[in-house]
PDB file of C-alpha atoms in Angstrom:
ATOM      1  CA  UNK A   1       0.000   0.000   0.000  1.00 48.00           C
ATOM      2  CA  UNK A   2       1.311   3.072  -0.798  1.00 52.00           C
ATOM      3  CA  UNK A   3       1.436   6.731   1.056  1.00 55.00           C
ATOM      4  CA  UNK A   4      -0.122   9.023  -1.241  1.00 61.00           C
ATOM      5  CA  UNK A   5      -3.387  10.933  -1.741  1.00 64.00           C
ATOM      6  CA  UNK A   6      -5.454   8.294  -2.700  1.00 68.00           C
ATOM      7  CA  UNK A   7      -8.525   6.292  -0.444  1.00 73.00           C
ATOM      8  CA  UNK A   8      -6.693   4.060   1.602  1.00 78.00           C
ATOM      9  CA  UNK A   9      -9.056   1.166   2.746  1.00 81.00           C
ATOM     10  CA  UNK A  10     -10.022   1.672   6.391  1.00 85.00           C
ATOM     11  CA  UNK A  11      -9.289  -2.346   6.787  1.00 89.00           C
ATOM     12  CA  UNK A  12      -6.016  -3.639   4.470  1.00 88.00           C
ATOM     13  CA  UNK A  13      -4.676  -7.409   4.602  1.00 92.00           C
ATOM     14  CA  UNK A  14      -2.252  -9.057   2.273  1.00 92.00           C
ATOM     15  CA  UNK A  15      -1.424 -12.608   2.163  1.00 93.00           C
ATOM     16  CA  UNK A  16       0.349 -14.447  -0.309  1.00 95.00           C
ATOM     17  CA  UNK A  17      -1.638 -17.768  -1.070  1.00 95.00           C
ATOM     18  CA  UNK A  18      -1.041 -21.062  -3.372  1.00 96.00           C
ATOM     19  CA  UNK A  19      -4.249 -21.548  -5.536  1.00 96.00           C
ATOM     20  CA  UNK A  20      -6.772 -24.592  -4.422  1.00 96.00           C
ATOM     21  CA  UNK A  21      -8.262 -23.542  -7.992  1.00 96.00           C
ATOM     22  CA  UNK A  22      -7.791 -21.433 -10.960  1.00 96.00           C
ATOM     23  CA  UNK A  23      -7.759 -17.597 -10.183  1.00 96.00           C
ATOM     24  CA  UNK A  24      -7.136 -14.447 -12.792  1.00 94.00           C
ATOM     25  CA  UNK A  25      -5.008 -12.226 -12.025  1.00 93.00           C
ATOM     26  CA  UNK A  26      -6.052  -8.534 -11.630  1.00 91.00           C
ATOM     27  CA  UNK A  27      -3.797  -6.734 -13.197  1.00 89.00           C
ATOM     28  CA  UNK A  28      -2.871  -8.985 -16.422  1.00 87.00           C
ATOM     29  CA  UNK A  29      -5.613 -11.216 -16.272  1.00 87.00           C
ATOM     30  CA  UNK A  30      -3.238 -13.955 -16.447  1.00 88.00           C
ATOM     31  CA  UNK A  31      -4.831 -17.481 -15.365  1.00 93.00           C
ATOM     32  CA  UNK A  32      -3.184 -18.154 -11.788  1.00 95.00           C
ATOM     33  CA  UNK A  33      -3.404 -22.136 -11.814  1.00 96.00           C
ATOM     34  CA  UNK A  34      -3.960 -24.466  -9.377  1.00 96.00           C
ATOM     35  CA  UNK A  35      -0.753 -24.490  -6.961  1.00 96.00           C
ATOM     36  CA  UNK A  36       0.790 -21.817  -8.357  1.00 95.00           C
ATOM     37  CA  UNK A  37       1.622 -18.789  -5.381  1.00 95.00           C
ATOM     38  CA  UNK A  38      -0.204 -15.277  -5.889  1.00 95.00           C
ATOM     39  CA  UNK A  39      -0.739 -12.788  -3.285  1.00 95.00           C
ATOM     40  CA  UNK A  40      -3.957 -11.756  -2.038  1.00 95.00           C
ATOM     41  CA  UNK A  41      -5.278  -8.333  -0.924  1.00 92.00           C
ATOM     42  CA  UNK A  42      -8.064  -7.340   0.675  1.00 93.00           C
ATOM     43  CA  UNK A  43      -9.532  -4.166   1.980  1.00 89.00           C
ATOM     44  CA  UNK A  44     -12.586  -2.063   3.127  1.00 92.00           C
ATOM     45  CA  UNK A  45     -12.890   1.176   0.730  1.00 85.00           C
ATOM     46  CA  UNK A  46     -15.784   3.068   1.538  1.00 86.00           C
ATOM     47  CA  UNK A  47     -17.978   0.537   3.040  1.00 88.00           C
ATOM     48  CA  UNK A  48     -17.294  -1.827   0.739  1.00 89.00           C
ATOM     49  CA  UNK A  49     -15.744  -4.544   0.824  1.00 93.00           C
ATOM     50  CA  UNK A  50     -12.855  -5.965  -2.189  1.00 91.00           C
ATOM     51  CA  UNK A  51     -10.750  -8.530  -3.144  1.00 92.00           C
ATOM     52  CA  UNK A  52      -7.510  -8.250  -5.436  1.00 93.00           C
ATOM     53  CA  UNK A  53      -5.549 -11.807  -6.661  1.00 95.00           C
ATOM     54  CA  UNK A  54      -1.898 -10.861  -8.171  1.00 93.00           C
ATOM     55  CA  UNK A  55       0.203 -13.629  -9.838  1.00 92.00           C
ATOM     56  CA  UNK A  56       3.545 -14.017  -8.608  1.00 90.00           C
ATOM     57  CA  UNK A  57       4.815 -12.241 -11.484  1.00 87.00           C
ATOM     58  CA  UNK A  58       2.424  -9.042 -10.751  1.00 89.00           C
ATOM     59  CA  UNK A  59       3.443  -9.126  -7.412  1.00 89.00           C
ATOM     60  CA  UNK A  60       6.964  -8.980  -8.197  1.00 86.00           C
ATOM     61  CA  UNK A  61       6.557  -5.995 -10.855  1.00 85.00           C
ATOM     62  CA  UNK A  62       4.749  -4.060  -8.583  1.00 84.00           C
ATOM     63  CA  UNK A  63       7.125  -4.463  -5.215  1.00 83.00           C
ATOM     64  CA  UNK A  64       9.990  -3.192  -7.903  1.00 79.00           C
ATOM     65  CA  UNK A  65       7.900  -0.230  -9.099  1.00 77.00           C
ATOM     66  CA  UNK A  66       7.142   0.732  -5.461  1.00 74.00           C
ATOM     67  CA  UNK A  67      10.756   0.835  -5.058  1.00 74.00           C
ATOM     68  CA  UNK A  68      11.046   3.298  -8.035  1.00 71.00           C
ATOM     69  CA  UNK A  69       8.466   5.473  -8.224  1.00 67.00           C
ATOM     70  CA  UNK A  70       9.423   6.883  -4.447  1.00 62.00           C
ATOM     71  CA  UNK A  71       6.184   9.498  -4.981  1.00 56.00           C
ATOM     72  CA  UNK A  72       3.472   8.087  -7.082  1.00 65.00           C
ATOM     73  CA  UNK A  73       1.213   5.548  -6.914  1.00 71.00           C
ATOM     74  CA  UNK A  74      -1.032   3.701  -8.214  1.00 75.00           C
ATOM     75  CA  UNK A  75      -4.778   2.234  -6.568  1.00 78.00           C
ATOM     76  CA  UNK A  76      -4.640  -1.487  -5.989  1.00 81.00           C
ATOM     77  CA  UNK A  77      -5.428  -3.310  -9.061  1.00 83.00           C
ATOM     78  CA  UNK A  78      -4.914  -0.483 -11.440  1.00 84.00           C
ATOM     79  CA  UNK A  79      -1.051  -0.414 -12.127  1.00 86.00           C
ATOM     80  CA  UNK A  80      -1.005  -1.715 -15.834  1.00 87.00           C
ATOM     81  CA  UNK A  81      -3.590   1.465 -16.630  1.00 87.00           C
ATOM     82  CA  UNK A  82      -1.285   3.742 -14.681  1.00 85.00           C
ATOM     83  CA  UNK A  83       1.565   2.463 -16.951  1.00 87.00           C
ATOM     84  CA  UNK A  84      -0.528   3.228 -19.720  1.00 88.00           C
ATOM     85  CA  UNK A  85      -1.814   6.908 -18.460  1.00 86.00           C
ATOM     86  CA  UNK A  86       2.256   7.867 -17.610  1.00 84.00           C
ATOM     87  CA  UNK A  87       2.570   6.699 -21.331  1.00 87.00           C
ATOM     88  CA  UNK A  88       5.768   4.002 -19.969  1.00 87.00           C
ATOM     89  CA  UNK A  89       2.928   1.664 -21.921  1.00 90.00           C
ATOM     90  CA  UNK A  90       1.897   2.619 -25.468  1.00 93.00           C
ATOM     91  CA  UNK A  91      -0.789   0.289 -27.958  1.00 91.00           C
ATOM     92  CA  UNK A  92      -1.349   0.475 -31.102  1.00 92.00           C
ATOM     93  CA  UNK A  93      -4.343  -1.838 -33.335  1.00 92.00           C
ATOM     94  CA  UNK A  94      -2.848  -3.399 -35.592  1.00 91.00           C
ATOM     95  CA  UNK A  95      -4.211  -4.351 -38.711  1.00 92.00           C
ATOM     96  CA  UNK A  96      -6.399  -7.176 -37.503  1.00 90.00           C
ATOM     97  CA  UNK A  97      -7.644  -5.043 -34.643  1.00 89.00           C
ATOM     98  CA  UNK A  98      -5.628  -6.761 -32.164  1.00 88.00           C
ATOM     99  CA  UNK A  99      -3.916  -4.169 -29.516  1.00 89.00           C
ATOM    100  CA  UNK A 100      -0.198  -4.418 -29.422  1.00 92.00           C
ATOM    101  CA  UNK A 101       1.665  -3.287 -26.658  1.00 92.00           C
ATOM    102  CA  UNK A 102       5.349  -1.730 -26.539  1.00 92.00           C
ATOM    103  CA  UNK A 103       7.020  -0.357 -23.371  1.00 91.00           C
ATOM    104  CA  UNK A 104       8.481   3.162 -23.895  1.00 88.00           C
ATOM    105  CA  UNK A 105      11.062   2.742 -21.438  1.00 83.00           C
ATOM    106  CA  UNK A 106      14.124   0.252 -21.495  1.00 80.00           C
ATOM    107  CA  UNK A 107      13.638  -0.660 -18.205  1.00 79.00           C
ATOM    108  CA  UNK A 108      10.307  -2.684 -18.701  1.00 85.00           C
ATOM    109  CA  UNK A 109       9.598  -5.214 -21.446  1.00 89.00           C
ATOM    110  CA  UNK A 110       6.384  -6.595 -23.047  1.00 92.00           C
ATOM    111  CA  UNK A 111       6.445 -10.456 -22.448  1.00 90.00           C
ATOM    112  CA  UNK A 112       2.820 -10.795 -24.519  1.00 87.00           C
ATOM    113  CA  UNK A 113       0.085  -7.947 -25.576  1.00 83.00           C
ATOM    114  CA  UNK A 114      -2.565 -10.436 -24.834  1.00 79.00           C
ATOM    115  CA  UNK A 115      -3.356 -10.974 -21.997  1.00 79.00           C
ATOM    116  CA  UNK A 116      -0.976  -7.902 -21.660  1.00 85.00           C
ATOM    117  CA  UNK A 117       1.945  -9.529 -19.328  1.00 86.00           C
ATOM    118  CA  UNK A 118       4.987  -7.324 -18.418  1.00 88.00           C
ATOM    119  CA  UNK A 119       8.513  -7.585 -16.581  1.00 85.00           C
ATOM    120  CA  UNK A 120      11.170  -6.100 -15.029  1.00 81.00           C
ATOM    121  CA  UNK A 121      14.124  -6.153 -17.482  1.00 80.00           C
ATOM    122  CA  UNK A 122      17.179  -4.139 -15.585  1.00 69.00           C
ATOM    123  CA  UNK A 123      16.507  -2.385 -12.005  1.00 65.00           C
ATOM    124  CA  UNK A 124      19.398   0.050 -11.989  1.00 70.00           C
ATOM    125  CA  UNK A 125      18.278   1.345 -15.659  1.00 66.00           C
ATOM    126  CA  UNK A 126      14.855   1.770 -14.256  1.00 64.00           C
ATOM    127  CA  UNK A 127      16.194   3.791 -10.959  1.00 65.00           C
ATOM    128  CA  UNK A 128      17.789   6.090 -13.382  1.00 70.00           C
ATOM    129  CA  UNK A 129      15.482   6.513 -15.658  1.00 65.00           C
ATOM    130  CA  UNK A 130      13.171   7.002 -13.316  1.00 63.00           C
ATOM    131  CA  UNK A 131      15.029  10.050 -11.688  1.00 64.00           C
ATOM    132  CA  UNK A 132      15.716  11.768 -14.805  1.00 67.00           C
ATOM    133  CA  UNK A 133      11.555  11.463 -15.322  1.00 59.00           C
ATOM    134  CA  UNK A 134      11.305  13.116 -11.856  1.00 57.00           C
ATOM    135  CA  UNK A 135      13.916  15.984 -12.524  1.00 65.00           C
ATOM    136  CA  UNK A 136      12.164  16.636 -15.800  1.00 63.00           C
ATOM    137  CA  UNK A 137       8.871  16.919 -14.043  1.00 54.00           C
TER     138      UNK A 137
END
């Protein structure tokens, strides 16, 4: 969870979990399968409520870009859009109408645009890259 303006839940648990069944995963909507680990967050926003099921992979992304982007965050569950708001992730239809993704940023690499799946390709590049973004700003 992060420090930042957003609603933080008024109850917040993680766990990390190995699948008795198939789960998707939230952000890439990857299948988690049965026995595989993921890490499970849940929380009371508002009243209500929610669930959030990362794959290992996800999970791993995510604790990295905590680590980088010192200042911003991100809601649970929404840190492939705010990739693609910052513009790091850019898509593109191509001519069968299929969206193709490409990482603007040498830090981060597109394993597959569908289901979009990311990862982490060189964590000193990122750090740097991700302080010249900041200076800029």
């Amino acid at each position: 969870m992060c420090n930042c303006d957003l609603e933080q839940p008024s109850v917040y648990n993680e766990f990390f979990r190995r699948a008795n069944k198939a789960h998707t995963c939230c952000e890439c909507k990857s299948t988690i399968q049965k026995g595989e680990g993921y890490v499970l967050i849940q929380g009371l926003w508002e009243d209500e409520w929610k669930s959030y099921k990362y794959c290992s992979s996800c999970n791993k992304l995510i604790e990295k870009a905590f680590e980088l982007l010192d200042d911003d965050c991100f809601p649970v569950g929404e840190f492939y859009i705010y990739l693609i708001e910052a513009d790091i992730l850019v898509g593109e239809r191509n001519e069968d109408g299929v969206m193709v993704w490409d990482s603007s940023v040498d830090w981060l690499r597109v394993v597959t645009s569908s289901p979009l799946k990311l990862e982490l390709v060189d964590v000193e590049a990122a750090k740097e890259e991700v302080q010249e973004f900041a200076r800029a700003a």
